[in-house]
PDB file of C-alpha atoms (C1' of nucleotides) in Angstrom:
ATOM      1  CA  MET A 162      13.090 -13.055 -20.000  1.00 96.00           C
ATOM      2  CA  ARG A 163      14.712 -13.153 -23.399  1.00 97.00           C
ATOM      3  CA  ILE A 164      15.900 -10.217 -25.408  1.00 98.00           C
ATOM      4  CA  GLY A 165      12.794  -9.805 -27.540  1.00 97.00           C
ATOM      5  CA  GLU A 166      10.516  -9.511 -24.565  1.00 97.00           C
ATOM      6  CA  LEU A 167      12.758  -6.996 -22.875  1.00 98.00           C
ATOM      7  CA  ALA A 168      12.850  -5.050 -26.103  1.00 97.00           C
ATOM      8  CA  THR A 169       9.088  -4.832 -26.442  1.00 96.00           C
ATOM      9  CA  SER A 170       8.516  -4.168 -22.767  1.00 96.00           C
ATOM     10  CA  THR A 171      10.993  -1.293 -22.733  1.00 96.00           C
ATOM     11  CA  GLY A 172      10.430   0.023 -26.210  1.00 96.00           C
ATOM     12  CA  VAL A 173      14.068  -0.134 -27.237  1.00 96.00           C
ATOM     13  CA  SER A 174      15.333  -2.259 -30.089  1.00 97.00           C
ATOM     14  CA  VAL A 175      16.985  -5.628 -29.777  1.00 97.00           C
ATOM     15  CA  ARG A 176      20.030  -4.162 -31.429  1.00 97.00           C
ATOM     16  CA  ALA A 177      20.198  -1.439 -28.820  1.00 97.00           C
ATOM     17  CA  LEU A 178      20.098  -3.983 -26.005  1.00 98.00           C
ATOM     18  CA  ARG A 179      22.976  -5.874 -27.540  1.00 98.00           C
ATOM     19  CA  TYR A 180      24.789  -2.587 -27.895  1.00 97.00           C
ATOM     20  CA  TYR A 181      24.255  -1.859 -24.209  1.00 98.00           C
ATOM     21  CA  GLU A 182      25.908  -5.144 -23.460  1.00 97.00           C
ATOM     22  CA  GLU A 183      28.856  -4.268 -25.708  1.00 96.00           C
ATOM     23  CA  GLN A 184      29.164  -1.099 -23.649  1.00 96.00           C
ATOM     24  CA  SER A 185      28.956  -3.095 -20.430  1.00 96.00           C
ATOM     25  CA  LEU A 186      25.864  -1.216 -19.377  1.00 97.00           C
ATOM     26  CA  LEU A 187      23.652  -4.261 -19.007  1.00 97.00           C
ATOM     27  CA  ILE A 188      25.140  -7.734 -18.934  1.00 97.00           C
ATOM     28  CA  PRO A 189      22.638 -10.581 -18.946  1.00 98.00           C
ATOM     29  CA  GLU A 190      23.042 -14.220 -18.034  1.00 97.00           C
ATOM     30  CA  ARG A 191      23.244 -16.800 -20.786  1.00 97.00           C
ATOM     31  CA  SER A 192      21.127 -19.884 -21.110  1.00 95.00           C
ATOM     32  CA  GLY A 193      22.552 -23.193 -22.271  1.00 92.00           C
ATOM     33  CA  GLY A 194      22.328 -22.387 -25.938  1.00 94.00           C
ATOM     34  CA  GLY A 195      23.948 -19.015 -25.458  1.00 95.00           C
ATOM     35  CA  GLN A 196      20.831 -16.870 -25.469  1.00 97.00           C
ATOM     36  CA  ARG A 197      20.630 -13.815 -23.281  1.00 98.00           C
ATOM     37  CA  GLN A 198      18.501 -14.056 -20.128  1.00 98.00           C
ATOM     38  CA  TYR A 199      17.442 -10.871 -18.427  1.00 98.00           C
ATOM     39  CA  GLY A 200      15.999 -10.524 -14.959  1.00 97.00           C
ATOM     40  CA  ASP A 201      13.045  -8.313 -14.108  1.00 95.00           C
ATOM     41  CA  LYS A 202      15.282  -5.537 -12.864  1.00 95.00           C
ATOM     42  CA  ALA A 203      16.568  -5.153 -16.397  1.00 97.00           C
ATOM     43  CA  VAL A 204      13.438  -3.242 -17.347  1.00 97.00           C
ATOM     44  CA  ASP A 205      14.130  -0.454 -14.894  1.00 96.00           C
ATOM     45  CA  ARG A 206      17.768  -0.522 -15.792  1.00 96.00           C
ATOM     46  CA  VAL A 207      17.047  -0.077 -19.466  1.00 97.00           C
ATOM     47  CA  GLN A 208      14.701   2.765 -18.736  1.00 95.00           C
ATOM     48  CA  LEU A 209      17.318   4.443 -16.621  1.00 95.00           C
ATOM     49  CA  ILE A 210      19.844   4.036 -19.387  1.00 96.00           C
ATOM     50  CA  GLN A 211      17.380   5.485 -21.869  1.00 95.00           C
ATOM     51  CA  THR A 212      16.748   8.452 -19.625  1.00 93.00           C
ATOM     52  CA  LEU A 213      20.441   9.114 -19.338  1.00 94.00           C
ATOM     53  CA  TYR A 214      20.941   8.792 -23.077  1.00 94.00           C
ATOM     54  CA  ALA A 215      18.026  11.127 -23.650  1.00 90.00           C
ATOM     55  CA  ALA A 216      19.721  13.678 -21.460  1.00 89.00           C
ATOM     56  CA  GLY A 217      22.706  13.553 -23.759  1.00 87.00           C
ATOM     57  CA  LEU A 218      25.085  11.459 -21.685  1.00 91.00           C
ATOM     58  CA  SER A 219      27.517   9.169 -23.463  1.00 94.00           C
ATOM     59  CA  SER A 220      27.835   5.441 -22.956  1.00 96.00           C
ATOM     60  CA  ARG A 221      31.076   5.986 -21.163  1.00 94.00           C
ATOM     61  CA  THR A 222      29.625   8.499 -18.753  1.00 92.00           C
ATOM     62  CA  ILE A 223      26.633   6.294 -18.108  1.00 95.00           C
ATOM     63  CA  LEU A 224      28.939   3.381 -17.466  1.00 95.00           C
ATOM     64  CA  ASP A 225      30.765   5.439 -14.886  1.00 92.00           C
ATOM     65  CA  LEU A 226      27.598   6.706 -13.255  1.00 93.00           C
ATOM     66  CA  LEU A 227      25.605   3.498 -13.058  1.00 93.00           C
ATOM     67  CA  PRO A 228      27.447   1.981 -10.097  1.00 91.00           C
ATOM     68  CA  CYS A 229      26.831   5.201  -8.177  1.00 90.00           C
ATOM     69  CA  VAL A 230      23.182   5.395  -9.085  1.00 88.00           C
ATOM     70  CA  ASP A 231      22.045   1.837  -8.601  1.00 81.00           C
ATOM     71  CA  ALA A 232      24.624   0.292  -6.300  1.00 81.00           C
ATOM     72  CA  GLN A 233      25.195   3.306  -4.079  1.00 82.00           C
ATOM     73  CA  VAL A 234      28.913   3.157  -4.584  1.00 88.00           C
ATOM     74  CA  ASN A 235      30.453   5.886  -2.517  1.00 87.00           C
ATOM     75  CA  THR A 236      34.070   6.815  -3.004  1.00 88.00           C
ATOM     76  CA  PRO A 237      35.794  10.183  -3.396  1.00 89.00           C
ATOM     77  CA  GLN A 238      36.090   9.448  -7.107  1.00 86.00           C
ATOM     78  CA  SER A 239      32.458   8.596  -7.517  1.00 89.00           C
ATOM     79  CA  ARG A 240      31.418  11.716  -5.670  1.00 90.00           C
ATOM     80  CA  ALA A 241      33.660  13.855  -7.841  1.00 89.00           C
ATOM     81  CA  LEU A 242      32.218  12.238 -10.923  1.00 89.00           C
ATOM     82  CA  LEU A 243      28.667  12.800  -9.794  1.00 91.00           C
ATOM     83  CA  ASN A 244      29.327  16.427  -9.091  1.00 92.00           C
ATOM     84  CA  ALA A 245      31.110  16.920 -12.381  1.00 90.00           C
ATOM     85  CA  GLU A 246      28.222  15.425 -14.307  1.00 91.00           C
ATOM     86  CA  ARG A 247      25.735  17.403 -12.320  1.00 93.00           C
ATOM     87  CA  ASP A 248      27.576  20.579 -13.223  1.00 92.00           C
ATOM     88  CA  ARG A 249      27.794  19.598 -16.856  1.00 91.00           C
ATOM     89  CA  ILE A 250      24.066  19.040 -16.929  1.00 93.00           C
ATOM     90  CA  THR A 251      23.364  22.300 -15.181  1.00 93.00           C
ATOM     91  CA  HIS A 252      25.500  24.053 -17.739  1.00 91.00           C
ATOM     92  CA  GLN A 253      23.662  22.319 -20.542  1.00 92.00           C
ATOM     93  CA  ILE A 254      20.356  23.380 -19.036  1.00 94.00           C
ATOM     94  CA  ASP A 255      21.571  26.954 -18.882  1.00 93.00           C
ATOM     95  CA  GLN A 256      22.496  26.845 -22.543  1.00 92.00           C
ATOM     96  CA  LEU A 257      19.103  25.509 -23.445  1.00 94.00           C
ATOM     97  CA  VAL A 258      17.309  28.105 -21.382  1.00 95.00           C
ATOM     98  CA  GLN A 259      19.337  30.802 -23.103  1.00 93.00           C
ATOM     99  CA  VAL A 260      18.344  29.531 -26.511  1.00 94.00           C
ATOM    100  CA  ARG A 261      14.740  29.173 -25.460  1.00 95.00           C
ATOM    101  CA  ASP A 262      14.647  32.720 -24.160  1.00 94.00           C
ATOM    102  CA  ARG A 263      16.029  33.904 -27.427  1.00 92.00           C
ATOM    103  CA  LEU A 264      13.404  32.003 -29.349  1.00 92.00           C
ATOM    104  CA  ASP A 265      10.737  33.336 -27.021  1.00 94.00           C
ATOM    105  CA  ALA A 266      11.823  36.855 -27.784  1.00 92.00           C
ATOM    106  CA  VAL A 267      11.569  36.194 -31.485  1.00 92.00           C
ATOM    107  CA  ILE A 268       8.216  34.512 -31.030  1.00 92.00           C
ATOM    108  CA  SER A 269       6.670  37.292 -29.023  1.00 92.00           C
ATOM    109  CA  ALA A 270       8.010  39.803 -31.527  1.00 88.00           C
ATOM    110  CA  SER A 271       6.419  37.849 -34.337  1.00 85.00           C
ATOM    111  CA  GLU A 272       3.126  37.547 -32.496  1.00 82.00           C
ATOM    112  CA  ASP A 273       3.132  41.196 -31.649  1.00 75.00           C
ATOM    113  CA  PRO A 274       0.549  42.738 -33.989  1.00 66.00           C
ATOM    114  CA  ALA A 275       2.670  45.888 -34.226  1.00 61.00           C
ATOM    115  CA  GLY A 276       2.485  45.799 -37.994  1.00 48.00           C
ATOM    116  CA  GLY A 277       5.030  43.944 -40.092  1.00 49.00           C
ATOM    117  CA  CYS A 278       8.560  43.137 -39.092  1.00 46.00           C
ATOM    118  CA  GLY A 279       9.026  45.041 -35.909  1.00 41.00           C
ATOM    119  CA  TYR A 280      12.189  45.248 -33.874  1.00 43.00           C
ATOM    120  CA  ALA A 281      12.416  44.728 -30.163  1.00 43.00           C
ATOM    121  CA  ASP A 282      13.200  48.360 -29.432  1.00 43.00           C
ATOM    122  CA  GLU A 283      10.337  49.645 -31.509  1.00 46.00           C
ATOM    123  CA  ILE A 284       7.823  51.406 -29.308  1.00 44.00           C
ATOM    124  CA  PRO A 285       4.241  51.689 -30.547  1.00 50.00           C
ATOM    125  CA  ARG A 286       2.291  54.802 -29.530  1.00 40.00           C
TER     126      ARG A 286
ATOM    127  CA  MET B 102      38.499  39.577 -42.493  1.00 96.00           C
ATOM    128  CA  ARG B 103      39.761  36.263 -43.783  1.00 97.00           C
ATOM    129  CA  ILE B 104      38.809  32.879 -42.474  1.00 98.00           C
ATOM    130  CA  GLY B 105      41.744  32.436 -40.116  1.00 97.00           C
ATOM    131  CA  GLU B 106      41.042  35.642 -38.270  1.00 97.00           C
ATOM    132  CA  LEU B 107      37.375  34.825 -37.908  1.00 98.00           C
ATOM    133  CA  ALA B 108      38.348  31.417 -36.623  1.00 97.00           C
ATOM    134  CA  THR B 109      40.652  32.756 -33.931  1.00 96.00           C
ATOM    135  CA  SER B 110      38.308  35.559 -32.952  1.00 96.00           C
ATOM    136  CA  THR B 111      35.383  33.212 -32.514  1.00 96.00           C
ATOM    137  CA  GLY B 112      37.228  30.186 -31.266  1.00 95.00           C
ATOM    138  CA  VAL B 113      35.852  27.823 -33.862  1.00 96.00           C
ATOM    139  CA  SER B 114      37.996  25.972 -36.357  1.00 97.00           C
ATOM    140  CA  VAL B 115      38.584  26.975 -39.942  1.00 97.00           C
ATOM    141  CA  ARG B 116      37.091  23.662 -40.960  1.00 97.00           C
ATOM    142  CA  ALA B 117      33.943  24.415 -39.023  1.00 97.00           C
ATOM    143  CA  LEU B 118      33.539  27.767 -40.760  1.00 98.00           C
ATOM    144  CA  ARG B 119      33.821  26.115 -44.127  1.00 98.00           C
ATOM    145  CA  TYR B 120      31.316  23.564 -42.952  1.00 97.00           C
ATOM    146  CA  TYR B 121      28.910  26.332 -41.974  1.00 98.00           C
ATOM    147  CA  GLU B 122      29.166  27.630 -45.496  1.00 97.00           C
ATOM    148  CA  GLU B 123      28.432  24.176 -46.902  1.00 96.00           C
ATOM    149  CA  GLN B 124      25.321  24.200 -44.744  1.00 96.00           C
ATOM    150  CA  SER B 125      24.425  27.683 -45.979  1.00 96.00           C
ATOM    151  CA  LEU B 126      24.586  29.049 -42.470  1.00 97.00           C
ATOM    152  CA  LEU B 127      27.191  31.697 -43.191  1.00 97.00           C
ATOM    153  CA  ILE B 128      28.061  32.616 -46.750  1.00 97.00           C
ATOM    154  CA  PRO B 129      30.988  35.017 -47.132  1.00 98.00           C
ATOM    155  CA  GLU B 130      32.054  37.173 -50.040  1.00 97.00           C
ATOM    156  CA  ARG B 131      34.993  36.083 -52.126  1.00 97.00           C
ATOM    157  CA  SER B 132      38.039  38.163 -52.968  1.00 95.00           C
ATOM    158  CA  GLY B 133      39.666  38.101 -56.405  1.00 92.00           C
ATOM    159  CA  GLY B 134      41.702  35.004 -55.715  1.00 94.00           C
ATOM    160  CA  GLY B 135      38.704  33.133 -54.374  1.00 95.00           C
ATOM    161  CA  GLN B 136      39.412  33.559 -50.691  1.00 97.00           C
ATOM    162  CA  ARG B 137      36.558  34.014 -48.264  1.00 98.00           C
ATOM    163  CA  GLN B 138      35.933  37.497 -46.913  1.00 98.00           C
ATOM    164  CA  TYR B 139      33.845  37.867 -43.798  1.00 98.00           C
ATOM    165  CA  GLY B 140      32.298  41.070 -42.489  1.00 97.00           C
ATOM    166  CA  ASP B 141      32.339  42.072 -38.833  1.00 95.00           C
ATOM    167  CA  LYS B 142      28.833  40.789 -38.299  1.00 95.00           C
ATOM    168  CA  ALA B 143      30.111  37.298 -38.989  1.00 97.00           C
ATOM    169  CA  VAL B 144      31.540  37.126 -35.465  1.00 97.00           C
ATOM    170  CA  ASP B 145      28.137  37.473 -33.843  1.00 95.00           C
ATOM    171  CA  ARG B 146      26.640  35.151 -36.377  1.00 96.00           C
ATOM    172  CA  VAL B 147      29.174  32.447 -35.656  1.00 97.00           C
ATOM    173  CA  GLN B 148      28.595  32.812 -31.961  1.00 95.00           C
ATOM    174  CA  LEU B 149      24.867  32.507 -32.455  1.00 95.00           C
ATOM    175  CA  ILE B 150      25.378  29.404 -34.546  1.00 96.00           C
ATOM    176  CA  GLN B 151      27.630  27.951 -31.875  1.00 94.00           C
ATOM    177  CA  THR B 152      25.063  28.651 -29.205  1.00 93.00           C
ATOM    178  CA  LEU B 153      22.410  26.885 -31.227  1.00 94.00           C
ATOM    179  CA  TYR B 154      24.670  23.920 -31.890  1.00 93.00           C
ATOM    180  CA  ALA B 155      25.539  23.767 -28.215  1.00 90.00           C
ATOM    181  CA  ALA B 156      21.850  23.555 -27.457  1.00 88.00           C
ATOM    182  CA  GLY B 157      21.676  20.474 -29.607  1.00 87.00           C
ATOM    183  CA  LEU B 158      20.057  21.915 -32.707  1.00 91.00           C
ATOM    184  CA  SER B 159      20.979  20.472 -36.092  1.00 94.00           C
ATOM    185  CA  SER B 160      22.351  22.420 -39.029  1.00 96.00           C
ATOM    186  CA  ARG B 161      19.063  22.030 -40.785  1.00 94.00           C
ATOM    187  CA  THR B 162      17.088  23.409 -37.886  1.00 93.00           C
ATOM    188  CA  ILE B 163      19.490  26.276 -37.466  1.00 95.00           C
ATOM    189  CA  LEU B 164      19.231  27.017 -41.146  1.00 95.00           C
ATOM    190  CA  ASP B 165      15.479  27.203 -40.818  1.00 92.00           C
ATOM    191  CA  LEU B 166      15.584  29.334 -37.697  1.00 93.00           C
ATOM    192  CA  LEU B 167      18.213  31.862 -38.688  1.00 93.00           C
ATOM    193  CA  PRO B 168      15.989  33.943 -40.975  1.00 91.00           C
ATOM    194  CA  CYS B 169      13.478  34.234 -38.150  1.00 90.00           C
ATOM    195  CA  VAL B 170      16.058  35.163 -35.570  1.00 87.00           C
ATOM    196  CA  ASP B 171      18.128  37.677 -37.436  1.00 82.00           C
ATOM    197  CA  ALA B 172      15.891  38.891 -40.244  1.00 82.00           C
ATOM    198  CA  GLN B 173      12.608  38.920 -38.354  1.00 83.00           C
ATOM    199  CA  VAL B 174      10.936  36.805 -40.966  1.00 88.00           C
ATOM    200  CA  ASN B 175       7.342  36.334 -39.961  1.00 87.00           C
ATOM    201  CA  THR B 176       5.166  33.810 -41.737  1.00 88.00           C
ATOM    202  CA  PRO B 177       2.772  31.161 -40.440  1.00 89.00           C
ATOM    203  CA  GLN B 178       5.396  28.550 -41.255  1.00 86.00           C
ATOM    204  CA  SER B 179       8.152  30.361 -39.427  1.00 88.00           C
ATOM    205  CA  ARG B 180       5.950  30.833 -36.384  1.00 90.00           C
ATOM    206  CA  ALA B 181       5.055  27.155 -36.352  1.00 90.00           C
ATOM    207  CA  LEU B 182       8.716  26.282 -36.634  1.00 89.00           C
ATOM    208  CA  LEU B 183       9.672  28.573 -33.802  1.00 91.00           C
ATOM    209  CA  ASN B 184       7.034  27.125 -31.536  1.00 92.00           C
ATOM    210  CA  ALA B 185       7.966  23.575 -32.426  1.00 90.00           C
ATOM    211  CA  GLU B 186      11.601  24.196 -31.625  1.00 91.00           C
ATOM    212  CA  ARG B 187      10.720  25.997 -28.457  1.00 93.00           C
ATOM    213  CA  ASP B 188       8.703  22.987 -27.359  1.00 92.00           C
ATOM    214  CA  ARG B 189      11.466  20.586 -28.273  1.00 91.00           C
ATOM    215  CA  ILE B 190      13.896  22.577 -26.203  1.00 93.00           C
ATOM    216  CA  THR B 191      11.527  22.756 -23.276  1.00 94.00           C
ATOM    217  CA  HIS B 192      11.152  19.007 -23.425  1.00 92.00           C
ATOM    218  CA  GLN B 193      14.900  18.572 -23.516  1.00 92.00           C
ATOM    219  CA  ILE B 194      15.260  20.843 -20.515  1.00 94.00           C
ATOM    220  CA  ASP B 195      12.719  18.761 -18.648  1.00 93.00           C
ATOM    221  CA  GLN B 196      14.671  15.608 -19.387  1.00 92.00           C
ATOM    222  CA  LEU B 197      17.858  17.187 -18.151  1.00 94.00           C
ATOM    223  CA  VAL B 198      16.241  18.451 -14.994  1.00 95.00           C
ATOM    224  CA  GLN B 199      14.923  14.956 -14.328  1.00 94.00           C
ATOM    225  CA  VAL B 200      18.383  13.475 -14.657  1.00 94.00           C
ATOM    226  CA  ARG B 201      19.886  16.209 -12.542  1.00 95.00           C
ATOM    227  CA  ASP B 202      17.362  15.625  -9.807  1.00 95.00           C
ATOM    228  CA  ARG B 203      18.207  11.972  -9.868  1.00 93.00           C
ATOM    229  CA  LEU B 204      21.903  12.716  -9.594  1.00 93.00           C
ATOM    230  CA  ASP B 205      21.207  15.160  -6.801  1.00 94.00           C
ATOM    231  CA  ALA B 206      19.411  12.463  -4.889  1.00 92.00           C
ATOM    232  CA  VAL B 207      22.369  10.140  -5.284  1.00 92.00           C
ATOM    233  CA  ILE B 208      24.762  12.902  -4.331  1.00 92.00           C
ATOM    234  CA  SER B 209      22.964  13.885  -1.174  1.00 92.00           C
ATOM    235  CA  ALA B 210      22.702  10.237  -0.215  1.00 88.00           C
ATOM    236  CA  SER B 211      26.422   9.805  -0.696  1.00 85.00           C
ATOM    237  CA  GLU B 212      27.199  12.946   1.266  1.00 82.00           C
ATOM    238  CA  ASP B 213      24.927  11.912   4.058  1.00 76.00           C
ATOM    239  CA  PRO B 214      27.303  10.776   6.800  1.00 67.00           C
ATOM    240  CA  ALA B 215      24.849   8.040   7.759  1.00 61.00           C
ATOM    241  CA  GLY B 216      27.638   5.496   7.767  1.00 47.00           C
ATOM    242  CA  GLY B 217      28.576   3.501   4.700  1.00 48.00           C
ATOM    243  CA  CYS B 218      26.321   2.798   1.784  1.00 46.00           C
ATOM    244  CA  GLY B 219      22.998   4.001   2.997  1.00 41.00           C
ATOM    245  CA  TYR B 220      19.711   3.782   1.199  1.00 43.00           C
ATOM    246  CA  ALA B 221      17.287   6.631   0.829  1.00 43.00           C
ATOM    247  CA  ASP B 222      14.721   5.084   3.104  1.00 43.00           C
ATOM    248  CA  GLU B 223      17.175   4.360   5.862  1.00 45.00           C
ATOM    249  CA  ILE B 224      16.339   6.353   8.963  1.00 43.00           C
ATOM    250  CA  PRO B 225      19.111   7.021  11.454  1.00 49.00           C
ATOM    251  CA  ARG B 226      18.110   7.257  15.117  1.00 39.00           C
TER     252      ARG B 226
ATOM    253  C1'  DC C   2      10.514 -34.833 -34.723  1.00 51.61           C
ATOM    254  C1'  DT C   3       9.815 -30.922 -37.362  1.00 51.61           C
ATOM    255  C1'  DA C   4       8.403 -26.418 -38.849  1.00 51.61           C
ATOM    256  C1'  DG C   5       8.614 -21.764 -37.749  1.00 51.61           C
ATOM    257  C1'  DA C   6       9.918 -18.139 -34.782  1.00 51.61           C
ATOM    258  C1'  DA C   7      13.401 -16.078 -32.016  1.00 51.61           C
ATOM    259  C1'  DT C   8      18.144 -15.484 -31.202  1.00 51.61           C
ATOM    260  C1'  DC C   9      23.105 -15.694 -32.118  1.00 51.61           C
ATOM    261  C1'  DT C  10      27.565 -13.531 -34.019  1.00 51.61           C
ATOM    262  C1'  DG C  11      29.972 -10.870 -37.175  1.00 51.61           C
ATOM    263  C1'  DA C  12      30.219  -7.125 -40.140  1.00 51.61           C
ATOM    264  C1'  DC C  13      29.043  -3.315 -42.998  1.00 51.61           C
ATOM    265  C1'  DG C  14      25.964   1.055 -43.377  1.00 51.61           C
ATOM    266  C1'  DC C  15      24.358   5.489 -41.778  1.00 51.61           C
ATOM    267  C1'  DT C  16      24.169  10.410 -40.059  1.00 51.61           C
ATOM    268  C1'  DG C  17      26.248  14.774 -38.283  1.00 51.61           C
ATOM    269  C1'  DA C  18      29.897  17.857 -37.267  1.00 51.61           C
ATOM    270  C1'  DC C  19      33.694  18.304 -37.980  1.00 51.61           C
ATOM    271  C1'  DG C  20      39.501  16.564 -38.157  1.00 51.61           C
ATOM    272  C1'  DT C  21      43.086  15.868 -41.206  1.00 51.61           C
ATOM    273  C1'  DC C  22      45.950  15.383 -45.138  1.00 51.61           C
ATOM    274  C1'  DA C  23      47.418  16.400 -50.002  1.00 51.61           C
ATOM    275  C1'  DG C  24      48.490  19.292 -53.630  1.00 51.61           C
ATOM    276  C1'  DA C  25      47.791  23.691 -55.674  1.00 51.61           C
ATOM    277  C1'  DG C  26      47.181  28.536 -55.571  1.00 51.61           C
ATOM    278  C1'  DG C  27      46.639  33.315 -53.212  1.00 51.61           C
ATOM    279  C1'  DT C  28      48.779  37.062 -50.312  1.00 51.61           C
ATOM    280  C1'  DA C  29      51.708  40.244 -47.550  1.00 51.61           C
ATOM    281  C1'  DA C  30      56.559  41.618 -46.349  1.00 51.61           C
ATOM    282  C1'  DG C  31      61.123  42.672 -47.603  1.00 51.61           C
TER     283       DG C  31
ATOM    284  C1'  DC D  12      60.569  38.350 -57.096  1.00 51.61           C
ATOM    285  C1'  DT D  13      61.049  35.462 -53.442  1.00 51.61           C
ATOM    286  C1'  DT D  14      59.808  33.585 -49.131  1.00 51.61           C
ATOM    287  C1'  DA D  15      56.721  32.227 -45.808  1.00 51.61           C
ATOM    288  C1'  DC D  16      52.299  31.848 -44.528  1.00 51.61           C
ATOM    289  C1'  DC D  17      47.370  31.524 -45.439  1.00 51.61           C
ATOM    290  C1'  DT D  18      43.826  29.676 -47.957  1.00 51.61           C
ATOM    291  C1'  DC D  19      41.663  26.800 -51.507  1.00 51.61           C
ATOM    292  C1'  DT D  20      39.179  22.399 -52.990  1.00 51.61           C
ATOM    293  C1'  DG D  21      38.448  17.680 -52.772  1.00 51.61           C
ATOM    294  C1'  DA D  22      38.268  13.630 -50.274  1.00 51.61           C
ATOM    295  C1'  DC D  23      38.822  10.282 -46.812  1.00 51.61           C
ATOM    296  C1'  DG D  24      38.728   9.456 -41.508  1.00 51.61           C
ATOM    297  C1'  DT D  25      36.305   9.495 -36.921  1.00 51.61           C
ATOM    298  C1'  DC D  26      32.989   8.566 -33.306  1.00 51.61           C
ATOM    299  C1'  DA D  27      28.414   7.267 -31.292  1.00 51.61           C
ATOM    300  C1'  DG D  28      24.352   4.843 -31.326  1.00 51.61           C
ATOM    301  C1'  DC D  29      22.321   2.171 -33.358  1.00 51.61           C
ATOM    302  C1'  DG D  30      19.900  -0.172 -38.345  1.00 51.61           C
ATOM    303  C1'  DT D  31      20.273  -3.905 -41.290  1.00 51.61           C
ATOM    304  C1'  DC D  32      21.559  -8.037 -43.583  1.00 51.61           C
ATOM    305  C1'  DA D  33      23.485 -12.877 -43.754  1.00 51.61           C
ATOM    306  C1'  DG D  34      24.071 -17.367 -42.297  1.00 51.61           C
ATOM    307  C1'  DA D  35      24.010 -20.389 -38.485  1.00 51.61           C
ATOM    308  C1'  DT D  36      21.900 -21.973 -34.165  1.00 51.61           C
ATOM    309  C1'  DT D  37      18.357 -22.403 -30.464  1.00 51.61           C
ATOM    310  C1'  DC D  38      13.828 -22.599 -28.665  1.00 51.61           C
ATOM    311  C1'  DT D  39       8.827 -23.568 -28.735  1.00 51.61           C
ATOM    312  C1'  DA D  40       4.466 -25.477 -30.505  1.00 51.61           C
ATOM    313  C1'  DG D  41       2.168 -29.177 -32.390  1.00 51.61           C
TER     314       DG D  41
END
DNA sequence: CTAGAATCTGACGCTGACGTCAGAGGTAAG
DNA sequence: CTTACCTCTGACGTCAGCGTCAGATTCTAG
């Protein structure tokens, strides 16, 4: 399939696909005239890449992780990398949960009908 | 306290503090000569801002949220905003958990001593 | 064979959260 | 008052992940 089809079938832009190639994340074949030719597996690959981007990973990190994820590369380095990224993500999740809890506190305070701008330690009786 | 002290006591750069002021996130007093003067509460404020940044919120969003979080502002708009952000964060957490699960799968596969580059559906006997 | 659509390669633009540098002025210690 | 350090205000630089535009080329339909 050509780049336009891959773009529409994955929902990412043509520009983004070319960018992925720049970053060595997804390197297609070329047809005689120099146009990119993607196989069917490219769809899944793009979606994986999108998922990783959405989780806040950088191109570089994704580039490092991809061989582990889809080719089952298994070296001490790759295992260390996987664990490091896993920990980073866990940490990021913790941060987000913290912030969400804080927002929840504010929300429940604001929904609390205890007249006006109440504080958390204010006890109605 | 002056900007340098606040910077060292919070761990953020002087430039960042000035940037926060540009974004109206933290507006200090000024002393005669025009130098910024921060109160003690600024430390907590900066840390809150940092936490929100770390969770991926933008300056604009933080600016909108701050009155709710620290001044207990309570309007229909502020409540809508809080809920929207809460949902965004929840969604982000879900994405991260997805990616982490995927990494975990790869990790456990790579730690599985089932010789070489095994696949998930490979059953040792 | 030809028109029109899709694709190609640069290359510059954009946004956000600062880094960094320059030149000038404020401030605390002796 | 001087010295040394801190701070000030622009203003340009950076990096990522694309958007966008231009001009040339390739592919497909009729």
